[in-house]
Amino acid sequence: MAILINEKSRVLVQGITGTEGQKATALMKEYGTQVVAGVTPGKGGQTAEGVPVYDSVREAMRHHPDINVSAVYVPPFAARDAVVEAVANGIPLINCITEGIAIHDAAYMNAYAKMHGACIVGPSSIGIISPEKSRVGVVGGPQDLVQKIYKQGSVGVISKSGGMTNETAWVVRQAGLGQSTVIGMGGDIIIGSSFVDLLELFEHDKETKGVVMFGELGGTYEDQVADMLTQKKFTKPLAVFIGGIFAEKMPQGMKFGHAGALIEGNRGLPKNKIAKLKAAGALIAERHDQLGEIIKKAL
């Protein structure tokens, strides 16, 4: 089954004529994803990577009513309106790749999506892949690499870090396992789908037998997972690695990569997240490369 995307996914790329949009479109098509349309205002009538371009989402939907996923590759200042336009035109899943979106804009578009029953993955997402079915975004990279890293299987993967999404999927493969769906959820302060949101989907997915999760310092999304486990709302094996323990030894005020990597007092400290998750029943990896073997033993 997988979650979020599958072989029936029909993808619209907003910002398709930009450099990143075209690159992503080419990689998605190479993998077999059905990219059926693109949108760039003022460039309707053109094509990009063999995909027809329209001036608006409404026009694209009129010609391709089967669109059910939008990949957003627009500049930060335009992201809120792009997401709202996609949701307003009935697209149920929006994968927002754009980085650097203002907090107010992120909050607005997430609230709008929830009000209309749509799901946002991101912002700052590297993408989503259900191996051998479909991928949105550039997760996995070129075809030769994506074929090595990703194989259809029974382990779900969620990563807050875009860069660690492939690495986390790879340790699963090295353990001789495959993945059901792999999601780069994004590391911003405000994101559309949290660990809890995605774990709830995996809980009800018959194909997924266990989940591997890459979390990190800052924020409370990992703490919410511990609460979820305590309440028995996720019952499948969950292997977790929390990155950023080194940060506790760094000088106060040191900046880290993700917008959401904020530590306030004891709030967001990796050691506290690890303790809470372990007490709730999560399987904790002390090293990232242990994740695959840990989940394998638990299945």
Short mmCIF file of C-alpha atoms in Angstrom, two decimals:
data_model
loop_
_atom_site.label_atom_id
_atom_site.label_comp_id
_atom_site.label_asym_id
_atom_site.label_seq_id
_atom_site.Cartn_x
_atom_site.Cartn_y
_atom_site.Cartn_z
CA MET A 1 0.00 0.00 0.00
CA ALA A 2 2.64 2.54 1.11
CA ILE A 3 1.53 5.98 2.33
CA LEU A 4 1.07 9.39 0.67
CA ILE A 5 2.18 8.40 -2.86
CA ASN A 6 1.99 5.31 -5.05
CA GLU A 7 1.73 4.24 -8.67
CA LYS A 8 -1.59 6.12 -8.94
CA SER A 9 -0.03 9.47 -8.03
CA ARG A 10 -0.33 12.17 -10.68
CA VAL A 11 2.02 15.05 -10.02
CA LEU A 12 1.85 18.77 -10.74
CA VAL A 13 5.08 20.78 -10.39
CA GLN A 14 4.59 24.39 -9.34
CA GLY A 15 7.62 26.36 -10.47
CA ILE A 16 8.47 23.80 -13.13
CA THR A 17 10.40 26.20 -15.39
CA GLY A 18 12.90 27.16 -12.67
CA THR A 19 16.26 25.42 -12.43
CA GLU A 20 15.31 23.28 -9.43
CA GLY A 21 11.84 22.55 -10.76
CA GLN A 22 13.18 21.31 -14.08
CA LYS A 23 15.86 19.20 -12.38
CA ALA A 24 13.32 17.58 -10.09
CA THR A 25 10.90 16.96 -12.95
CA ALA A 26 13.58 15.16 -14.95
CA LEU A 27 14.52 12.95 -11.98
CA MET A 28 10.90 12.16 -11.15
CA LYS A 29 10.11 11.19 -14.74
CA GLU A 30 13.28 9.11 -14.95
CA TYR A 31 12.03 7.11 -11.96
CA GLY A 32 8.65 6.58 -13.59
CA THR A 33 6.61 9.14 -11.67
CA GLN A 34 3.62 10.41 -13.62
CA VAL A 35 4.40 14.14 -13.84
CA VAL A 36 1.44 15.36 -15.87
CA ALA A 37 1.62 19.16 -15.67
CA GLY A 38 3.55 22.17 -14.46
CA VAL A 39 2.64 25.72 -13.50
CA THR A 40 4.61 28.93 -13.96
CA PRO A 41 2.55 32.13 -14.31
CA GLY A 42 3.20 33.80 -17.65
CA LYS A 43 4.74 30.72 -19.25
CA GLY A 44 1.60 28.82 -20.14
CA GLY A 45 1.80 27.01 -23.47
CA GLN A 46 5.45 26.07 -23.05
CA THR A 47 6.82 22.67 -22.10
CA ALA A 48 9.48 21.74 -19.54
CA GLU A 49 11.12 18.31 -19.67
CA GLY A 50 8.30 17.28 -22.00
CA VAL A 51 5.62 18.36 -19.51
CA PRO A 52 2.96 20.93 -20.50
CA VAL A 53 3.15 24.22 -18.59
CA TYR A 54 0.10 26.25 -17.54
CA ASP A 55 -0.37 29.73 -16.09
CA SER A 56 -2.36 28.59 -13.06
CA VAL A 57 -3.25 25.52 -11.04
CA ARG A 58 -6.89 25.94 -12.04
CA GLU A 59 -5.97 25.74 -15.71
CA ALA A 60 -3.74 22.72 -15.11
CA MET A 61 -6.54 20.96 -13.23
CA ARG A 62 -8.96 21.69 -16.04
CA HIS A 63 -6.73 19.83 -18.49
CA HIS A 64 -5.53 17.17 -16.01
CA PRO A 65 -8.29 16.54 -13.45
CA ASP A 66 -6.50 13.43 -12.13
CA ILE A 67 -3.72 15.52 -10.48
CA ASN A 68 -3.53 14.50 -6.81
CA VAL A 69 -0.05 15.70 -5.75
CA SER A 70 1.72 19.03 -6.11
CA ALA A 71 5.48 19.49 -5.75
CA VAL A 72 6.19 23.12 -4.88
CA TYR A 73 9.44 24.55 -6.29
CA VAL A 74 8.76 28.27 -6.11
CA PRO A 75 10.79 31.03 -4.38
CA PRO A 76 10.12 31.55 -0.64
CA PHE A 77 8.10 34.74 -1.15
CA ALA A 78 5.71 32.90 -3.48
CA ALA A 79 5.38 29.63 -1.55
CA ARG A 80 2.40 30.54 0.61
CA ASP A 81 0.27 31.58 -2.36
CA ALA A 82 1.38 28.54 -4.37
CA VAL A 83 0.36 26.13 -1.62
CA VAL A 84 -2.94 27.92 -1.02
CA GLU A 85 -3.66 27.83 -4.76
CA ALA A 86 -3.01 24.08 -4.88
CA VAL A 87 -5.23 23.40 -1.86
CA ALA A 88 -8.00 25.70 -3.13
CA ASN A 89 -8.10 23.72 -6.35
CA GLY A 90 -8.59 20.42 -4.58
CA ILE A 91 -5.10 18.88 -4.58
CA PRO A 92 -4.97 16.70 -1.44
CA LEU A 93 -1.18 16.34 -1.04
CA ILE A 94 1.36 19.14 -1.33
CA ASN A 95 5.07 18.40 -1.01
CA CYS A 96 6.66 21.78 -0.32
CA ILE A 97 10.34 21.67 -1.22
CA THR A 98 10.96 25.41 -0.86
CA GLU A 99 13.32 26.48 1.92
CA GLY A 100 13.45 29.79 3.77
CA ILE A 101 9.70 30.39 4.00
CA ALA A 102 8.74 33.02 6.58
CA ILE A 103 7.26 31.56 9.78
CA HIS A 104 4.02 33.52 9.36
CA ASP A 105 3.61 32.24 5.79
CA ALA A 106 4.28 28.65 6.88
CA ALA A 107 1.73 28.94 9.69
CA TYR A 108 -0.86 30.43 7.34
CA MET A 109 -0.54 27.80 4.62
CA ASN A 110 -0.56 24.94 7.14
CA ALA A 111 -3.70 26.28 8.79
CA TYR A 112 -5.34 26.74 5.38
CA ALA A 113 -4.46 23.17 4.36
CA LYS A 114 -5.84 21.68 7.58
CA MET A 115 -9.03 23.70 7.24
CA HIS A 116 -9.54 22.20 3.77
CA GLY A 117 -8.48 18.65 4.60
CA ALA A 118 -5.22 18.72 2.62
CA CYS A 119 -1.84 17.35 3.70
CA ILE A 120 1.42 19.30 3.43
CA VAL A 121 4.81 17.58 3.69
CA GLY A 122 7.47 20.23 4.25
CA PRO A 123 8.51 23.03 3.85
CA SER A 124 12.20 22.28 3.30
CA SER A 125 11.42 18.70 2.30
CA ILE A 126 13.76 16.74 0.04
CA GLY A 127 10.78 14.74 -1.16
CA ILE A 128 8.85 11.49 -0.74
CA ILE A 129 9.45 8.08 -2.29
CA SER A 130 7.47 4.86 -2.29
CA PRO A 131 10.08 2.57 -3.88
CA GLU A 132 9.26 1.07 -7.27
CA LYS A 133 5.99 3.04 -7.30
CA SER A 134 6.59 6.79 -7.34
CA ARG A 135 8.77 9.59 -6.03
CA VAL A 136 8.19 13.29 -5.56
CA GLY A 137 11.19 15.59 -5.31
CA VAL A 138 14.85 14.67 -5.71
CA VAL A 139 15.08 12.17 -2.86
CA GLY A 140 17.46 9.42 -3.94
CA GLY A 141 19.20 11.50 -6.59
CA PRO A 142 20.09 10.12 -10.04
CA GLN A 143 18.60 6.85 -11.24
CA ASP A 144 21.69 4.72 -10.57
CA LEU A 145 21.78 5.81 -6.91
CA VAL A 146 18.06 5.67 -6.24
CA GLN A 147 17.98 2.09 -7.50
CA LYS A 148 20.74 1.11 -5.06
CA ILE A 149 19.31 2.88 -2.02
CA TYR A 150 15.61 2.20 -2.42
CA LYS A 151 13.79 -1.11 -2.71
CA GLN A 152 10.16 -1.90 -2.03
CA GLY A 153 9.74 -3.38 1.43
CA SER A 154 8.12 -3.14 4.84
CA VAL A 155 10.05 -0.42 6.70
CA GLY A 156 8.83 3.16 6.76
CA VAL A 157 11.42 5.92 7.08
CA ILE A 158 10.93 9.48 8.34
CA SER A 159 13.76 12.00 8.47
CA LYS A 160 13.76 15.56 9.72
CA SER A 161 16.99 16.12 7.77
CA GLY A 162 16.91 16.14 3.99
CA GLY A 163 20.54 15.15 3.76
CA MET A 164 20.06 12.21 6.12
CA THR A 165 16.97 10.87 4.37
CA ASN A 166 18.99 8.87 1.85
CA GLU A 167 21.53 7.79 4.47
CA THR A 168 18.77 6.52 6.76
CA ALA A 169 17.11 4.63 3.92
CA TRP A 170 20.52 3.18 3.03
CA VAL A 171 21.16 1.67 6.47
CA VAL A 172 17.79 -0.06 6.11
CA ARG A 173 18.91 -1.51 2.78
CA GLN A 174 22.25 -2.58 4.24
CA ALA A 175 20.32 -4.66 6.76
CA GLY A 176 18.71 -6.51 3.86
CA LEU A 177 15.37 -4.74 4.18
CA GLY A 178 13.32 -2.56 1.86
CA GLN A 179 11.19 0.52 2.44
CA SER A 180 7.44 1.08 2.13
CA THR A 181 7.61 4.88 1.99
CA VAL A 182 10.44 7.29 2.83
CA ILE A 183 9.65 10.88 3.78
CA GLY A 184 11.87 13.93 4.18
CA MET A 185 9.54 15.85 6.50
CA GLY A 186 11.64 19.02 6.69
CA GLY A 187 13.48 20.66 9.57
CA ASP A 188 11.73 24.02 9.85
CA ILE A 189 10.12 25.32 13.04
CA ILE A 190 6.66 24.98 11.49
CA ILE A 191 6.03 22.03 9.19
CA GLY A 192 2.91 20.58 7.66
CA SER A 193 3.29 16.94 8.75
CA SER A 194 5.02 16.05 12.01
CA PHE A 195 6.50 12.71 13.06
CA VAL A 196 3.22 11.96 14.83
CA ASP A 197 1.14 12.74 11.74
CA LEU A 198 3.25 10.44 9.58
CA LEU A 199 3.48 7.66 12.17
CA GLU A 200 -0.30 7.64 12.34
CA LEU A 201 -0.40 6.95 8.59
CA PHE A 202 2.21 4.19 8.93
CA GLU A 203 0.24 2.66 11.82
CA HIS A 204 -2.69 2.06 9.47
CA ASP A 205 -0.60 0.93 6.49
CA LYS A 206 -0.66 -2.86 6.17
CA GLU A 207 2.54 -2.88 4.11
CA THR A 208 4.57 -1.16 6.84
CA LYS A 209 5.74 -3.48 9.62
CA GLY A 210 8.08 -1.06 11.38
CA VAL A 211 9.47 2.47 11.12
CA VAL A 212 12.92 4.05 11.33
CA MET A 213 13.07 7.69 12.39
CA PHE A 214 15.87 10.26 12.19
CA GLY A 215 15.33 13.14 14.61
CA GLU A 216 17.61 15.84 15.90
CA LEU A 217 18.17 18.57 18.44
CA GLY A 218 15.64 21.34 18.84
CA GLY A 219 11.88 21.57 19.00
CA THR A 220 9.40 19.10 20.47
CA TYR A 221 8.35 16.92 17.53
CA GLU A 222 10.30 13.94 18.93
CA ASP A 223 8.78 14.48 22.39
CA GLN A 224 5.35 14.24 20.80
CA VAL A 225 6.32 10.81 19.46
CA ALA A 226 7.17 9.64 22.98
CA ASP A 227 3.72 10.73 24.14
CA MET A 228 2.19 8.89 21.18
CA LEU A 229 4.00 5.67 22.14
CA THR A 230 2.99 6.00 25.78
CA GLN A 231 -0.64 6.34 24.70
CA LYS A 232 -0.29 3.22 22.49
CA LYS A 233 -1.30 5.18 19.41
CA PHE A 234 1.65 3.71 17.50
CA THR A 235 2.14 0.00 18.10
CA LYS A 236 4.70 -1.11 15.50
CA PRO A 237 8.46 -1.31 16.16
CA LEU A 238 10.07 2.14 16.03
CA ALA A 239 13.85 2.57 15.78
CA VAL A 240 15.12 6.09 16.43
CA PHE A 241 18.38 7.99 16.10
CA ILE A 242 18.59 11.53 17.46
CA GLY A 243 21.35 13.62 15.92
CA GLY A 244 23.06 16.55 17.58
CA ILE A 245 24.25 15.24 20.93
CA PHE A 246 27.51 17.09 20.29
CA ALA A 247 25.60 20.38 20.41
CA GLU A 248 25.35 20.20 24.19
CA LYS A 249 29.13 20.61 24.36
CA MET A 250 29.24 23.58 22.00
CA PRO A 251 29.35 27.24 23.15
CA GLN A 252 25.93 28.70 23.86
CA GLY A 253 24.58 30.65 20.90
CA MET A 254 26.12 28.36 18.26
CA LYS A 255 23.98 28.22 15.11
CA PHE A 256 23.03 24.95 13.42
CA GLY A 257 21.64 24.16 9.99
CA HIS A 258 17.90 23.72 10.32
CA ALA A 259 15.56 26.52 11.29
CA GLY A 260 13.96 24.18 13.81
CA ALA A 261 17.26 23.26 15.52
CA LEU A 262 16.60 25.56 18.47
CA ILE A 263 17.46 24.68 22.06
CA GLU A 264 15.83 26.78 24.78
CA GLY A 265 17.13 25.85 28.22
CA ASN A 266 16.56 22.10 28.50
CA ARG A 267 13.87 22.17 25.83
CA GLY A 268 15.04 20.43 22.68
CA LEU A 269 18.15 18.79 24.16
CA PRO A 270 18.92 15.48 22.40
CA LYS A 271 19.65 13.65 25.68
CA ASN A 272 16.20 14.55 27.01
CA LYS A 273 14.50 13.43 23.80
CA ILE A 274 16.40 10.13 23.87
CA ALA A 275 15.48 9.47 27.51
CA LYS A 276 11.81 10.19 26.92
CA LEU A 277 11.61 8.09 23.75
CA LYS A 278 13.44 5.18 25.38
CA ALA A 279 11.12 5.25 28.39
CA ALA A 280 8.15 5.17 26.03
CA GLY A 281 9.40 2.04 24.27
CA ALA A 282 11.26 3.34 21.22
CA LEU A 283 14.34 1.40 20.14
CA ILE A 284 17.22 3.87 20.43
CA ALA A 285 20.30 3.68 18.21
CA GLU A 286 23.45 5.15 19.74
CA ARG A 287 24.96 5.35 16.25
CA HIS A 288 23.11 6.07 13.05
CA ASP A 289 24.48 3.00 11.30
CA GLN A 290 22.81 0.75 13.91
CA LEU A 291 19.28 1.67 12.83
CA GLY A 292 18.96 -1.01 10.15
CA GLU A 293 19.98 -3.93 12.34
CA ILE A 294 17.86 -2.67 15.24
CA ILE A 295 14.67 -2.55 13.19
CA LYS A 296 15.53 -5.88 11.53
CA LYS A 297 15.72 -7.63 14.90
CA ALA A 298 12.43 -6.07 15.98
CA LEU A 299 10.40 -7.20 12.97
#
